[in-house]
Short mmCIF file of C-alpha atoms in Angstrom, two decimals:
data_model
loop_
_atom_site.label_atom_id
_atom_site.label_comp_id
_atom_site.label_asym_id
_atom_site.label_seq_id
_atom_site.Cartn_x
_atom_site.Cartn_y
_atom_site.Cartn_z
CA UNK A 1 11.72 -4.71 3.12
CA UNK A 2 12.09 -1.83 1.20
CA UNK A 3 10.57 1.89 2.10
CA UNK A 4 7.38 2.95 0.53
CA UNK A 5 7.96 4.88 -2.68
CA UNK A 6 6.20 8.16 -1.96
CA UNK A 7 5.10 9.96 -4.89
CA UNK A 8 3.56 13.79 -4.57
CA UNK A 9 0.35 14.04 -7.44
CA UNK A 10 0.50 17.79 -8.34
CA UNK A 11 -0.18 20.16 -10.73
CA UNK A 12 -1.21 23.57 -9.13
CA UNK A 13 -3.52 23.67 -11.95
CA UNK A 14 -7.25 22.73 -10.68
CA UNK A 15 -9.50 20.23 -12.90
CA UNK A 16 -6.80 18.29 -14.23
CA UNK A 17 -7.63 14.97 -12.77
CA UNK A 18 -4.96 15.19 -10.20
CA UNK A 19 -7.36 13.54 -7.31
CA UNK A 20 -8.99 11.38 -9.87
CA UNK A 21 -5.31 10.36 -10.34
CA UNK A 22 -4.27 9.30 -7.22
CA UNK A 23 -7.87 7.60 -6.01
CA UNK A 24 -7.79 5.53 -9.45
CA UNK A 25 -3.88 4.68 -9.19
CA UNK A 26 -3.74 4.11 -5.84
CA UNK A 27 -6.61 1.96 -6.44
CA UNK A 28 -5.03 -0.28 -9.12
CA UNK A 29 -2.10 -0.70 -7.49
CA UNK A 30 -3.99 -1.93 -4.68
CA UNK A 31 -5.70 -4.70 -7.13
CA UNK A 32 -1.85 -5.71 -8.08
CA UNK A 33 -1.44 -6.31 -4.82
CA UNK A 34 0.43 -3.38 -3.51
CA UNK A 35 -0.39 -1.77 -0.05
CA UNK A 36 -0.96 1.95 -0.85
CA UNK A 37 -1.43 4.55 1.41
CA UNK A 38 -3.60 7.86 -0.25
CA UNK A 39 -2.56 11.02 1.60
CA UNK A 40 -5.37 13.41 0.94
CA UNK A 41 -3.23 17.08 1.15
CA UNK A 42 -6.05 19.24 -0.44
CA UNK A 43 -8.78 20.79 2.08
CA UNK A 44 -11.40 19.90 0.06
CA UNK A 45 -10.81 16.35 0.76
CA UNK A 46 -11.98 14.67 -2.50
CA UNK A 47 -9.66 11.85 -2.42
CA UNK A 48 -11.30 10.94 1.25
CA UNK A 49 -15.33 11.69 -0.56
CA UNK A 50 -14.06 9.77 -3.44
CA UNK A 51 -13.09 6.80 -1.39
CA UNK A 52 -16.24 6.66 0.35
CA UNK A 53 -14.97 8.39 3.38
CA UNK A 54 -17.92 9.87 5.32
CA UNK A 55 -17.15 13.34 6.97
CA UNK A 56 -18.35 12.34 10.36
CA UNK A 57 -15.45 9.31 10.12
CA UNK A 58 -12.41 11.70 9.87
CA UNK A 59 -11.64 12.03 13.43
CA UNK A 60 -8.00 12.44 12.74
CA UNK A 61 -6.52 14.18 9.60
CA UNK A 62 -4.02 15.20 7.68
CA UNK A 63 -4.15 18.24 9.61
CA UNK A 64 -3.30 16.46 12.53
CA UNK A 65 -0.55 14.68 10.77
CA UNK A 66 1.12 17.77 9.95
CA UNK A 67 0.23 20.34 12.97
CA UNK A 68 -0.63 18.63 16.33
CA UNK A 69 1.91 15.26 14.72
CA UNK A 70 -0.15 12.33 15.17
CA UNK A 71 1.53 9.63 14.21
CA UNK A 72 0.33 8.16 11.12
CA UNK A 73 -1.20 5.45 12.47
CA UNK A 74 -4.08 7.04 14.22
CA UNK A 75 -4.97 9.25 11.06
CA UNK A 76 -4.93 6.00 8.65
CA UNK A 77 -8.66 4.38 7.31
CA UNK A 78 -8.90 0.97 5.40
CA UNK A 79 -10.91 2.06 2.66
CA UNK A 80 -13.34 -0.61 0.98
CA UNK A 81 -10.51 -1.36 -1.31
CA UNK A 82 -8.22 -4.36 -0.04
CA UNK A 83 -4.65 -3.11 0.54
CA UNK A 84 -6.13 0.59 -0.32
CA UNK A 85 -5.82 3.22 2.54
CA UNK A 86 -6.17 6.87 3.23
CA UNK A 87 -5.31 9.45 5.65
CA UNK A 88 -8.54 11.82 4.99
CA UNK A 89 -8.85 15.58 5.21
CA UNK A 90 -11.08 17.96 5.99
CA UNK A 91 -11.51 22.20 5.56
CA UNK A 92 -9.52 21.88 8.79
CA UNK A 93 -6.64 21.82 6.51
CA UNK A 94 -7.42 25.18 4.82
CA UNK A 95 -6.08 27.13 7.66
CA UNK A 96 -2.81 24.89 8.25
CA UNK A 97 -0.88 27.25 5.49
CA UNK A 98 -0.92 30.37 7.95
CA UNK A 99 -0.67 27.88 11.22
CA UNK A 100 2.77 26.26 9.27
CA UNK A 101 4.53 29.73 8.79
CA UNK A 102 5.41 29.94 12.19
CA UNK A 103 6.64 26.25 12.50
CA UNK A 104 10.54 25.53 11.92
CA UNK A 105 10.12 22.68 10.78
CA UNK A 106 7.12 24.13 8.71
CA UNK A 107 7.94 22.26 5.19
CA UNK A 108 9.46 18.69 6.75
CA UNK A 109 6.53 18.05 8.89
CA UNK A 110 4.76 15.86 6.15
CA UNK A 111 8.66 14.23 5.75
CA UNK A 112 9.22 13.40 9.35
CA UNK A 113 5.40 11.86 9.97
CA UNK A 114 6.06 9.48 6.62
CA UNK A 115 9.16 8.45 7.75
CA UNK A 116 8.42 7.91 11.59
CA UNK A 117 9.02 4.27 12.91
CA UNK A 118 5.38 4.09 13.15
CA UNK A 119 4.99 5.02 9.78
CA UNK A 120 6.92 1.85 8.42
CA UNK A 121 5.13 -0.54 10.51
CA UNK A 122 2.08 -0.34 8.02
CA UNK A 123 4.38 -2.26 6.18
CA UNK A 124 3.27 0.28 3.01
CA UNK A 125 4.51 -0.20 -0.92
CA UNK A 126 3.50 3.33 -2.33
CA UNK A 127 2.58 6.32 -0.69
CA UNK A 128 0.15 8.43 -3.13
CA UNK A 129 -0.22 12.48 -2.03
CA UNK A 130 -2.81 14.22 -2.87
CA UNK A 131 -1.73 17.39 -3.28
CA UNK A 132 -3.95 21.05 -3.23
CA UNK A 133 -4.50 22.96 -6.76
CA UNK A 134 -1.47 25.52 -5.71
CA UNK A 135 1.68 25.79 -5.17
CA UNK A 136 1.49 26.66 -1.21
CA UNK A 137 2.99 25.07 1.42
CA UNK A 138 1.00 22.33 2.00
CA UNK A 139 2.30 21.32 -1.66
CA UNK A 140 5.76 21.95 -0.27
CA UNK A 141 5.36 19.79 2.28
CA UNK A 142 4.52 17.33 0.08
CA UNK A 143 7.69 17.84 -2.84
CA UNK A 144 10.20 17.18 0.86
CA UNK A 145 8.08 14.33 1.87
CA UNK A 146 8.83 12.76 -2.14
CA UNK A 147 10.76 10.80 -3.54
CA UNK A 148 8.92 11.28 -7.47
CA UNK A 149 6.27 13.98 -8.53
CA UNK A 150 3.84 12.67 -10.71
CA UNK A 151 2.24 14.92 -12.50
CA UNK A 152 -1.49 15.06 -14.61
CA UNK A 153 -1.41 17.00 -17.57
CA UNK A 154 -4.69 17.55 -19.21
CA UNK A 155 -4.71 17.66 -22.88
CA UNK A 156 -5.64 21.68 -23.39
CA UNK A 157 -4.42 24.43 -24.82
CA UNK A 158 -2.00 26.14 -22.14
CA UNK A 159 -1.29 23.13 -20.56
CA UNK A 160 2.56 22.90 -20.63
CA UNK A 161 2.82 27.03 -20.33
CA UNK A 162 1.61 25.71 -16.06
CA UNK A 163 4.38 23.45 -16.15
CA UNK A 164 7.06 25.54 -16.22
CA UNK A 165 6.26 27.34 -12.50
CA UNK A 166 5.64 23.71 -11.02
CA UNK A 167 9.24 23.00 -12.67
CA UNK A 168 10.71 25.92 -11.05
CA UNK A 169 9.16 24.65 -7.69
CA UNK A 170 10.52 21.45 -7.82
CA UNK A 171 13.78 22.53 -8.74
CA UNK A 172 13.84 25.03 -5.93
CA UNK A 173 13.01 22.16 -3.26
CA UNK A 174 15.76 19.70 -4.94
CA UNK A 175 18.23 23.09 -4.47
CA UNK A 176 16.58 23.39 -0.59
CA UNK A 177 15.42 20.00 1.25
CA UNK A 178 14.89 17.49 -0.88
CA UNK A 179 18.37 17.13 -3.72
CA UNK A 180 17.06 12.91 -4.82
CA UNK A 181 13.42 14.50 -5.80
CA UNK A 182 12.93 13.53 -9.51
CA UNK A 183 9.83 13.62 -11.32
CA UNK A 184 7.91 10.27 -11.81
CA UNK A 185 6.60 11.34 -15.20
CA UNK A 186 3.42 13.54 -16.84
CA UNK A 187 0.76 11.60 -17.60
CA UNK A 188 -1.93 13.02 -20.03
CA UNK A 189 -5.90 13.33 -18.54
CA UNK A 190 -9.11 13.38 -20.07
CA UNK A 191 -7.79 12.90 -23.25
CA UNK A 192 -10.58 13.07 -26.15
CA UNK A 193 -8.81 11.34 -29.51
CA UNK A 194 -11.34 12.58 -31.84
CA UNK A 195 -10.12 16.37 -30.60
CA UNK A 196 -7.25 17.75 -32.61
CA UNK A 197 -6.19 19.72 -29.86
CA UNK A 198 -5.77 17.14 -27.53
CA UNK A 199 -3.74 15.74 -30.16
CA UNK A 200 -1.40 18.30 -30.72
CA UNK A 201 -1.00 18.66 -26.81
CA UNK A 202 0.36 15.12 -26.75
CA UNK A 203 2.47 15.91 -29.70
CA UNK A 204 3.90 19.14 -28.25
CA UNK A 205 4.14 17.22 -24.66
CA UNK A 206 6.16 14.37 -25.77
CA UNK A 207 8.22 16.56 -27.99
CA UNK A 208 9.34 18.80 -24.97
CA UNK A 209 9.37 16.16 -22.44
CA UNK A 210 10.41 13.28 -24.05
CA UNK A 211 10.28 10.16 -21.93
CA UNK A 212 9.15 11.22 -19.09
CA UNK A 213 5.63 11.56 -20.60
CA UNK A 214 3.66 8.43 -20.03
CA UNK A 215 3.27 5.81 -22.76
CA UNK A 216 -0.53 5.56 -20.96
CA UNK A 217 -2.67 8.23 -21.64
CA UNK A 218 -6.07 8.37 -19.61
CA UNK A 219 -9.52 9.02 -21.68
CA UNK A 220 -12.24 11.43 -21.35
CA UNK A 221 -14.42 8.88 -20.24
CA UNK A 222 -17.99 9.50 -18.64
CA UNK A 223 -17.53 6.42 -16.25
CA UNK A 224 -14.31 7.94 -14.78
CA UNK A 225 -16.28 11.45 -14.05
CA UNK A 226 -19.51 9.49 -12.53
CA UNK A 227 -17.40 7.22 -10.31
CA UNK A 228 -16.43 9.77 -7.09
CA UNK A 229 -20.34 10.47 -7.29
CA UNK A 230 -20.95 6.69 -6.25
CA UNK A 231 -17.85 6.73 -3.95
CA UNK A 232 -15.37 4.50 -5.44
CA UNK A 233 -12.59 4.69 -7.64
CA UNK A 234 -13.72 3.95 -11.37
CA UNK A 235 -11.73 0.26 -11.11
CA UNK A 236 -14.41 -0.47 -8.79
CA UNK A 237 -17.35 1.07 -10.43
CA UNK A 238 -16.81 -0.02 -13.96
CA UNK A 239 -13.80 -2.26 -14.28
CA UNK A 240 -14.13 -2.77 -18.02
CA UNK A 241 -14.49 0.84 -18.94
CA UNK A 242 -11.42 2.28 -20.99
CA UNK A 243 -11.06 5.07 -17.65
CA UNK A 244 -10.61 1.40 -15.78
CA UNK A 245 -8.66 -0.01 -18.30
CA UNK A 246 -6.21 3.17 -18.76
CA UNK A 247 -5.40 3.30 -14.75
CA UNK A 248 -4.20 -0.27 -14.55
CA UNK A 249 -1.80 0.30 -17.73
CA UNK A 250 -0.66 3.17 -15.38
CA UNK A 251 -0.42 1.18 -12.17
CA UNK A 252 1.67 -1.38 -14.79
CA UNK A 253 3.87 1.37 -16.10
CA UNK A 254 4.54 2.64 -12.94
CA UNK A 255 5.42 -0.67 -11.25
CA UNK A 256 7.52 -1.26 -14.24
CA UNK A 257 9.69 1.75 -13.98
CA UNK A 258 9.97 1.05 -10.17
CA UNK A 259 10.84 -2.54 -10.72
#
């Protein structure tokens, strides 16, 4: 059987529906039968809350993952998604950035856990990261640990001018640790049609980037925002809504490029 495809979800920029992301995709590749694995790399752990996670029920973290190395299989929760898992974080995590500096092995931890014997016995399809709103090395650890960055792009003004310093970053971790890293595409986020703007964003986005923007493009869509507050990705919450509807095109795309 073939390895996981592990794909970091990052854009240092905050509010662009990165988390939302990676709970909704994870979650409909989960319903096309995938087993998916959500690593939850941000401190404020909203991919764990999102997923109905309870704070209390994160004994082991990604922080343990990366600085004591538990193996992967004692951090792992099913979620109440079949085939839908997640290694959960806490504020823990906030510190780990100082704690890593003095670790050799400080941006390959995340690489060595995923890739641990133990690690392939889950028997896992896609490997999701949910990366932190920077560019820090928890984020690093993430770009080594990749194989594809996939990255939300919400349709605003300055949205592509933030792309250029995630660029740089990936391009200085191909030069570094990881030389196969490619990026899995851009995907455009609470997308309003009505809005010229958001419009001209797409148009300027596919212009510059070409194919590797999504043919999907994910709504501004009120069930999508009220899901996490209910616990559950949107699939779950309101299947027929066009926020459901645009994640499993995703989840299609995605398998499609992949297959």
């Amino acid at each position: 059987m073939p390895d996981a495809k592990i794909i970091a979800v990052t854009n240092q920029k905050g509010g662009v529906g990165k988390t939302t992301t990676a709970i909704n995709l994870g979650a409909a590749l989960a319903m096309k039968g995938n087993k998916v694995l959500i690593v939850d790399l941000d401190p404020q752990g909203n991919a764990s809350t999102g997923l109905g996670i309870e704070p209390q029920d994160r004994e082991s973290t990604t922080y343990d993952l990366l600085l004591e190395e538990s193996p992967l299989e004692s951090v792992v929760l099913q979620t109440e998604i079949e085939n839908l898992w997640i290694a959960p974080a806490t504020t823990d995590l906030s510190s780990a950035d100082i704690e890593l500096v003095a670790n050799e092995k400080r941006s390959h931890l995340l690489h060595d856990s995923l890739r641990a014997p133990t690690a392939e016995r889950l028997g896992l399809d896609y490997i999701l990261i949910d990366c932190p709103p920077s560019l820090n090395l928890l984020t690093v650890n993430a770009l080594v640990a990749a194989h594809s960055v996939l990255i939300p792009l919400q349709s605003e003004f300055f949205a592509l001018e933030g792309l250029s310093q995630l660029m740089l970053t990936i391009r200085e971790v191909r030069e570094a640790a990881n030389p196969k890293l490619r990026i899995e595409g851009v995907v455009l986020t609470m997308h309003d049609m009505r809005n010229n703007l958001a419009q001209q964003v797409e148009a300027d986005a596919r212009d510059t980037l070409g194919e590797l923007v999504f043919k999907t493009v994910v709504p501004r869509n009120v069930r999508v925002s009220e899901a996490p507050s209910f616990a559950m990705p949107v699939i779950s919450y309101d299947p027929n809504s066009k926020g459901s509807q645009a994640y499993i095109s995703l989840a299609q795309e995605l398998m499609a490029k992949a297959g």
